[in-house]
Amino acid sequence: MAHFLRSKQAGIQKDLSDGLLPDLFILDDVARYGITSQISALAYDPVQSLLAVGTSDTEYGSGQIYVFGQRRVCVVFSFPRKASAKLLQFCGDKLISADSKNDVSIFSLESKQMLTSYAPPSYVTSLVTDPTLDYALIGLQNGDVIAYDLDRRNLTSFKIPNLWKERNPRSRLVPVVSLAFEPRDIGKLLIGYPEGAVIFSFKQNIASKYFEYEVPSGAPGGDSDPSLWRDVRKPKLTKALWHPTGTFILTVHEDSSFVFWDVKDGRVVMARTVQDTFVDKPGSRPASLGSNSGTFSLKEPIFQIAWCAKENPDDTGLLIAGGRSTTEKTKGLTFFDLGLTPNYQTSSWQILTKYFETPKRQNDLPTPLGAEVVDFCLIPRSSPYYAGAQDPIAAVSLLSSGELITLSFPSGHPITSTNMLHVSLSFVHPFVSKVVLTAVSRSNWLGLKEKRSQGPRFLMGGAKAKRNLKRFEDRNIALTAHADGIVRLWDVGHDDEVENADVIQVDLPRAVGGEGNTEINHLSFAGSAGELSVGLRDGEVVIFRWGRNQNSGQELPAVLNQGPGILTNITQRTDPGLKEGLLPLTLMNMQQGPVTALKHSDVGFVCAGYEGGGLAMVDLRGPAIIYTANMNEFLVSNKRSSIRRSRSKEGPPPEWPSCIEFGVLTLEGDDYSSICCFVGTNRGNLATFKILPAGNGTYSVSFVGATSLDGKVINISPIDADSGNPALATPAAVSKLGAASKANGVVVAVTETSCRIFRPPTSKGAQKTWDDVLCDSAAVVKTEGRGYSIVGLFGDGNARAYSIPGLKEIGRTKVDNILDMSRLHDTLISPTGEVMGWVGPSEVAILNVWGTGIKLRLSEDRLFNVEAPVPPRPTISNLQWISGTQYISPADLDMLIGGPDRPPSERMMEQLRLDEQERRQAAREGRPVNDMTTKNEGYLAYMQRQMQERTQKLGLVGDNMDKLEENSNSWANDVNKYISTQKRKAVLGALGSKFGL
């Protein structure tokens, strides 16, 4: 009976929710965007053009591995147990990870599944793979190095024991801290221990060279405190890496020093820090000592370091994260451009030392203030070798705050994530501070394609799965505001094919002139007009309009911002690299406190509310400010206790706009329709303003009335009382005003404590109070073919749907098992029933309340491209080969590690089964078999023959390597004999010419 009375009171003659039943209110878990928890590991594959991001196990979710490709391609892998990602490496068609629970997991990029998981006998401390090998070498805490067969998925018998204990048996805990293959000779492995580094030779099966760094008494080393200099110190090693040509090695130590070593004789070429050189020499004065006596500055540890090379591997440089003074404000990356490496055979020791002492140039790659780089992942142009550091074009850096920043290499210019990285990565590039969801017609969104000057894209791998295309629905466009002031617009979709997957970027700091705080409070986008308004905490409102940049490529002179109440023309602040997109138009600063509500209509009006109670309306046809007021001026009459409060010394509590909406409908008492602006406040008042044409071609705004509600207004939805369609201010609705048409509309106003449906401005209408719960978010939702409903998210963890106009509960469903209840007030509901809510600090979920109970589906995107071949591995130079270097090819190393008892792979077994089936089929049909090797032997016999051939090949590896040195020496002797003969002939010829012979 109550809902029948509400229908009459609301002025709606029919039930707009007639086709909606309780069993239809079921939650669909559609998608996730963002990163579930803090990033802990990064890896990049230049062959497949994929980026892997590993996360930590936190209260917001277990650690995962995200693999991103081009545009919206994304596949998520889960660990076998709740764990955090520690190490990630690509290897061919596989992704290998080591997690905090000591599991080594192998994932297939082709099948997008975990192939196997292995728990080593000791804690995993390091991991190395090579695209040409089927093995992963795993460094353990006990100092051993074991080899895991990635293809056969089992542990091999090959093991390198703790080599440092062989050198110093008194060493106790000596874990492996780093592993690295020699860039050109895969037969050498550089193993880093805390005590020093070792080069292990696979051919000789011995440690061929040891490197132990010692700082003598009186030398500063990397320590900042002079009181430590009088002792002999052996700073622990944290990482060891090769020069790109294998001529030198570099060891990094915990005192922020790094040491260059000569590989041949094991001598120190140079020991230095980021600021100082020759730190291993007594008497040197480091820059860390302060200008005042007895003062010094501490250094950061070196978090990450890479020895980079250009296309020519001899042209190298060092990229360093950390190692700077803690007193520096900007703590970015440091790049030492070392230049071309001197010829080792012809260069003196002084030349080699000078090469590492004075780099060709030093670049500082800056990062945001207050954040330091704790890890980075280089983006090489094409080669997966040289430790992923050959010819890099960018560096994806992980900050101590958990954010990502991408810098060009080696210049260090910031690279925006817009259309360069997956939109999920943009949630931490940097963090998202505000999200708004708005509906834009499909035709309008398809026409909004930004054109901007950008560098080469480095995520081009994978292929997006095909989905159904919903052509006739409005697109759900997400507006994300980031901590650096950048705003991005992108299509969330309806669990369908996203036709326009491009991202639109708005550079807010540039638009405001780089002055003040750019913290964003509110966003509003008018899709039909292609206009965007941004409200800031500083009280500024910045308006952008879609267009073509007539001054593309030109930096125009700066303009000053005008005073309060005056619009500033900011068209000159357009990014020179933007050719077409959202261009800065105008800026308004009323200086009435932070912006608390903002609405940009599709018909050229912008209304902003301020914390000071102010209200300002802008007509973009000028643009011009056409109305300003304070809410307290015309809402005081609606406050029941205004007389008592006027006698009080404290004064009334502050009141400001909390929600704004534009509509076209016929107001109570009028016989015509007009453009209306509805403004709800934090104290439950809803004011109605009428916008009418003025005589001079402009528009005038007038206050026509207000009604009092209960609680803060969180949503205002004008609807057509006859059909339920939105009665918003659209170009189509405004165009009908000249034809004297009347729109029979009502307003659905939702507050934290109640909902009211009424005819504005002052009609009482129908009202329902929520039962002992608060509503955090609400909207009027259309379910196609069934009707309209009011959907709200409540503090008890439920989503509820109510009928229109009876306000009867249709159904409810739990959402607290998915959404973060502490951020429920930031949850958004679209007009089509999609819910966009936070599930973690940097991840949102897309749900549909009128669904069918669909659970979150696994990604159907493809990652692996079988047509992208792995390039051949670099080899030793001719000079190294002539000098007798014992080179081992990847195939030889495969034989040495796998041994004669290596079982056949699954592909080999499958091929054998197919061959056997073909042989039997051919025998039944009486036709000859193509493969002559299997004509007269069975399946097991063929396998036995393969194993015997493998054993013979393994023996030939040793024989060939033994003959290599003999052949090289014999060839060198022949060359020497030839040169001696030529010299003798030249001398005899000269003597003969003297005597006339």
Tab-separated table of N, CA, C and O in Angstrom, residues 33-37 59-60 427-428 430-436 479-483 519-520 774-778 793-795 797 815-816 818-829 835-845 847:
chain	number	residue	atom	x	y	z
A	33	TYR	N	40.682	-3.689	-13.309
A	33	TYR	CA	41.654	-2.747	-13.860
A	33	TYR	C	42.541	-2.264	-12.720
A	33	TYR	O	42.056	-1.967	-11.629
A	34	GLY	N	43.831	-2.171	-12.999
A	34	GLY	CA	44.777	-1.740	-11.981
A	34	GLY	C	45.655	-2.883	-11.514
A	34	GLY	O	45.663	-3.981	-12.087
A	35	ILE	N	46.405	-2.641	-10.443
A	35	ILE	CA	47.338	-3.602	-9.862
A	35	ILE	C	46.880	-3.906	-8.451
A	35	ILE	O	46.645	-2.998	-7.646
A	36	THR	N	46.771	-5.199	-8.133
A	36	THR	CA	46.128	-5.601	-6.884
A	36	THR	C	46.894	-5.188	-5.643
A	36	THR	O	46.301	-4.878	-4.621
A	37	SER	N	48.211	-5.180	-5.675
A	37	SER	CA	49.000	-4.802	-4.502
A	37	SER	C	50.330	-4.237	-4.979
A	37	SER	O	50.521	-3.978	-6.168
A	59	GLU	N	47.482	-7.475	2.417
A	59	GLU	CA	46.123	-7.632	2.921
A	59	GLU	C	45.086	-7.460	1.821
A	59	GLU	O	43.936	-7.866	1.976
A	60	TYR	N	45.486	-6.852	0.708
A	60	TYR	CA	44.530	-6.620	-0.373
A	60	TYR	C	44.496	-7.753	-1.377
A	60	TYR	O	43.663	-7.759	-2.281
A	427	PHE	N	47.334	2.964	-13.378
A	427	PHE	CA	46.848	3.160	-12.013
A	427	PHE	C	47.995	3.362	-11.018
A	427	PHE	O	47.770	3.860	-9.922
A	428	VAL	N	49.199	2.954	-11.402
A	428	VAL	CA	50.374	3.139	-10.535
A	428	VAL	C	51.441	3.953	-11.256
A	428	VAL	O	52.612	3.895	-10.911
A	430	PRO	N	51.544	7.747	-12.201
A	430	PRO	CA	51.579	7.390	-10.777
A	430	PRO	C	50.188	6.992	-10.273
A	430	PRO	O	49.292	6.718	-11.078
A	431	PHE	N	50.015	6.994	-8.929
A	431	PHE	CA	48.778	6.524	-8.333
A	431	PHE	C	47.583	7.357	-8.784
A	431	PHE	O	47.701	8.558	-9.058
A	432	VAL	N	46.431	6.696	-8.830
A	432	VAL	CA	45.170	7.368	-9.153
A	432	VAL	C	44.574	7.938	-7.874
A	432	VAL	O	44.463	7.246	-6.859
A	433	SER	N	44.189	9.203	-7.917
A	433	SER	CA	43.609	9.868	-6.749
A	433	SER	C	42.104	10.055	-6.863
A	433	SER	O	41.431	10.248	-5.856
A	434	LYS	N	41.550	10.006	-8.070
A	434	LYS	CA	40.119	10.236	-8.267
A	434	LYS	C	39.671	9.525	-9.531
A	434	LYS	O	40.382	9.517	-10.538
A	435	VAL	N	38.484	8.897	-9.464
A	435	VAL	CA	37.914	8.224	-10.628
A	435	VAL	C	36.470	8.683	-10.787
A	435	VAL	O	35.720	8.784	-9.811
A	436	VAL	N	36.086	8.962	-12.032
A	436	VAL	CA	34.708	9.316	-12.374
A	436	VAL	C	34.291	8.456	-13.555
A	436	VAL	O	35.087	8.211	-14.472
A	479	LEU	N	37.251	8.432	-16.144
A	479	LEU	CA	38.150	9.575	-16.024
A	479	LEU	C	38.982	9.358	-14.775
A	479	LEU	O	38.442	9.304	-13.667
A	480	THR	N	40.278	9.196	-14.935
A	480	THR	CA	41.167	8.944	-13.798
A	480	THR	C	42.102	10.133	-13.613
A	480	THR	O	42.761	10.559	-14.563
A	481	ALA	N	42.125	10.664	-12.403
A	481	ALA	CA	43.036	11.749	-12.049
A	481	ALA	C	44.212	11.167	-11.282
A	481	ALA	O	44.024	10.367	-10.358
A	482	HIS	N	45.416	11.549	-11.660
A	482	HIS	CA	46.627	10.965	-11.093
A	482	HIS	C	47.350	11.965	-10.199
A	482	HIS	O	47.088	13.179	-10.234
A	483	ALA	N	48.258	11.435	-9.410
A	483	ALA	CA	48.947	12.249	-8.415
A	483	ALA	C	49.791	13.346	-9.045
A	483	ALA	O	50.060	14.368	-8.398
A	519	GLU	N	46.131	19.081	-7.007
A	519	GLU	CA	45.322	17.981	-6.487
A	519	GLU	C	43.888	18.140	-6.981
A	519	GLU	O	43.257	19.181	-6.794
A	520	ILE	N	43.363	17.087	-7.602
A	520	ILE	CA	42.058	17.144	-8.263
A	520	ILE	C	40.984	16.639	-7.322
A	520	ILE	O	41.094	15.556	-6.750
A	774	LEU	N	23.408	3.592	5.886
A	774	LEU	CA	23.690	4.770	5.090
A	774	LEU	C	23.988	4.365	3.662
A	774	LEU	O	24.649	3.340	3.412
A	775	CYS	N	23.520	5.169	2.734
A	775	CYS	CA	23.772	4.928	1.311
A	775	CYS	C	25.017	5.707	0.904
A	775	CYS	O	25.100	6.919	1.124
A	776	ASP	N	25.999	5.020	0.302
A	776	ASP	CA	27.246	5.656	-0.104
A	776	ASP	C	27.250	6.078	-1.560
A	776	ASP	O	27.968	7.008	-1.930
A	777	SER	N	26.487	5.390	-2.394
A	777	SER	CA	26.457	5.716	-3.819
A	777	SER	C	25.145	5.231	-4.402
A	777	SER	O	24.623	4.188	-3.978
A	778	ALA	N	24.600	5.980	-5.365
A	778	ALA	CA	23.309	5.604	-5.943
A	778	ALA	C	23.188	6.182	-7.336
A	778	ALA	O	23.875	7.157	-7.700
A	793	LEU	N	24.388	1.494	-3.145
A	793	LEU	CA	25.363	0.701	-2.388
A	793	LEU	C	25.348	1.207	-0.952
A	793	LEU	O	25.507	2.408	-0.702
A	794	PHE	N	25.197	0.287	-0.015
A	794	PHE	CA	24.956	0.660	1.370
A	794	PHE	C	26.088	0.187	2.271
A	794	PHE	O	26.823	-0.750	1.943
A	795	GLY	N	26.157	0.834	3.435
A	795	GLY	CA	27.242	0.583	4.365
A	795	GLY	C	27.246	-0.793	4.983
A	795	GLY	O	28.249	-1.201	5.584
A	797	GLY	N	27.251	-3.450	3.317
A	797	GLY	CA	27.882	-4.352	2.358
A	797	GLY	C	26.950	-4.907	1.313
A	797	GLY	O	27.311	-5.855	0.610
A	815	VAL	N	28.107	-7.172	-1.802
A	815	VAL	CA	29.253	-6.658	-2.553
A	815	VAL	C	30.494	-6.511	-1.675
A	815	VAL	O	31.587	-6.251	-2.187
A	816	ASP	N	30.334	-6.694	-0.360
A	816	ASP	CA	31.493	-6.515	0.527
A	816	ASP	C	32.520	-7.619	0.399
A	816	ASP	O	33.630	-7.498	0.915
A	818	ILE	N	33.741	-8.374	-2.390
A	818	ILE	CA	34.555	-7.970	-3.538
A	818	ILE	C	35.135	-6.578	-3.327
A	818	ILE	O	36.337	-6.366	-3.498
A	819	LEU	N	34.298	-5.618	-2.939
A	819	LEU	CA	34.707	-4.224	-2.865
A	819	LEU	C	35.319	-3.900	-1.502
A	819	LEU	O	35.017	-4.540	-0.495
A	820	ASP	N	36.169	-2.886	-1.513
A	820	ASP	CA	36.773	-2.357	-0.288
A	820	ASP	C	35.752	-1.437	0.371
A	820	ASP	O	35.454	-0.351	-0.138
A	821	MET	N	35.219	-1.858	1.515
A	821	MET	CA	34.137	-1.114	2.150
A	821	MET	C	34.602	0.249	2.666
A	821	MET	O	33.792	1.167	2.791
A	822	SER	N	35.879	0.389	2.960
A	822	SER	CA	36.365	1.682	3.439
A	822	SER	C	36.351	2.742	2.344
A	822	SER	O	36.416	3.944	2.642
A	823	ARG	N	36.259	2.323	1.079
A	823	ARG	CA	36.214	3.268	-0.040
A	823	ARG	C	34.915	3.140	-0.822
A	823	ARG	O	34.861	3.457	-2.007
A	824	LEU	N	33.863	2.684	-0.140
A	824	LEU	CA	32.589	2.493	-0.827
A	824	LEU	C	31.998	3.820	-1.297
A	824	LEU	O	31.263	3.859	-2.293
A	825	HIS	N	32.309	4.915	-0.597
A	825	HIS	CA	31.781	6.217	-0.999
A	825	HIS	C	32.375	6.684	-2.328
A	825	HIS	O	31.828	7.596	-2.960
A	826	ASP	N	33.482	6.078	-2.759
A	826	ASP	CA	34.090	6.410	-4.056
A	826	ASP	C	33.601	5.499	-5.174
A	826	ASP	O	34.063	5.633	-6.315
A	827	THR	N	32.687	4.582	-4.861
A	827	THR	CA	32.182	3.656	-5.864
A	827	THR	C	31.218	4.380	-6.802
A	827	THR	O	30.460	5.261	-6.379
A	828	LEU	N	31.249	4.002	-8.070
A	828	LEU	CA	30.456	4.667	-9.103
A	828	LEU	C	29.484	3.683	-9.727
A	828	LEU	O	29.816	2.502	-9.916
A	829	ILE	N	28.294	4.171	-10.064
A	829	ILE	CA	27.266	3.348	-10.702
A	829	ILE	C	26.881	4.027	-12.009
A	829	ILE	O	26.526	5.207	-12.032
A	835	VAL	N	28.959	-1.236	-12.022
A	835	VAL	CA	29.497	-0.662	-10.792
A	835	VAL	C	31.019	-0.698	-10.892
A	835	VAL	O	31.616	-1.735	-11.184
A	836	MET	N	31.632	0.452	-10.663
A	836	MET	CA	33.092	0.553	-10.680
A	836	MET	C	33.526	0.916	-9.268
A	836	MET	O	33.322	2.039	-8.804
A	837	GLY	N	34.120	-0.051	-8.559
A	837	GLY	CA	34.482	0.150	-7.168
A	837	GLY	C	35.881	-0.333	-6.872
A	837	GLY	O	36.411	-1.232	-7.536
A	838	TRP	N	36.466	0.230	-5.840
A	838	TRP	CA	37.835	-0.112	-5.462
A	838	TRP	C	37.859	-1.441	-4.708
A	838	TRP	O	37.025	-1.688	-3.841
A	839	VAL	N	38.828	-2.272	-5.071
A	839	VAL	CA	39.069	-3.518	-4.344
A	839	VAL	C	40.422	-3.501	-3.647
A	839	VAL	O	40.748	-4.406	-2.883
A	840	GLY	N	41.216	-2.486	-3.913
A	840	GLY	CA	42.521	-2.319	-3.299
A	840	GLY	C	42.992	-0.901	-3.516
A	840	GLY	O	42.285	-0.072	-4.109
A	841	PRO	N	44.195	-0.577	-3.060
A	841	PRO	CA	44.686	0.794	-3.228
A	841	PRO	C	44.808	1.230	-4.674
A	841	PRO	O	44.664	2.418	-4.970
A	842	SER	N	45.068	0.275	-5.593
A	842	SER	CA	45.288	0.649	-6.996
A	842	SER	C	44.580	-0.299	-7.950
A	842	SER	O	45.060	-0.530	-9.066
A	843	GLU	N	43.453	-0.831	-7.539
A	843	GLU	CA	42.719	-1.750	-8.411
A	843	GLU	C	41.219	-1.528	-8.232
A	843	GLU	O	40.738	-1.356	-7.111
A	844	VAL	N	40.504	-1.519	-9.358
A	844	VAL	CA	39.056	-1.384	-9.334
A	844	VAL	C	38.434	-2.616	-9.970
A	844	VAL	O	39.045	-3.281	-10.829
A	845	ALA	N	37.214	-2.910	-9.544
A	845	ALA	CA	36.442	-4.013	-10.108
A	845	ALA	C	35.275	-3.430	-10.897
A	845	ALA	O	34.688	-2.414	-10.509
A	847	LEU	N	31.600	-4.446	-11.980
A	847	LEU	CA	30.514	-5.370	-11.678
A	847	LEU	C	29.261	-4.929	-12.417
A	847	LEU	O	29.135	-3.772	-12.831
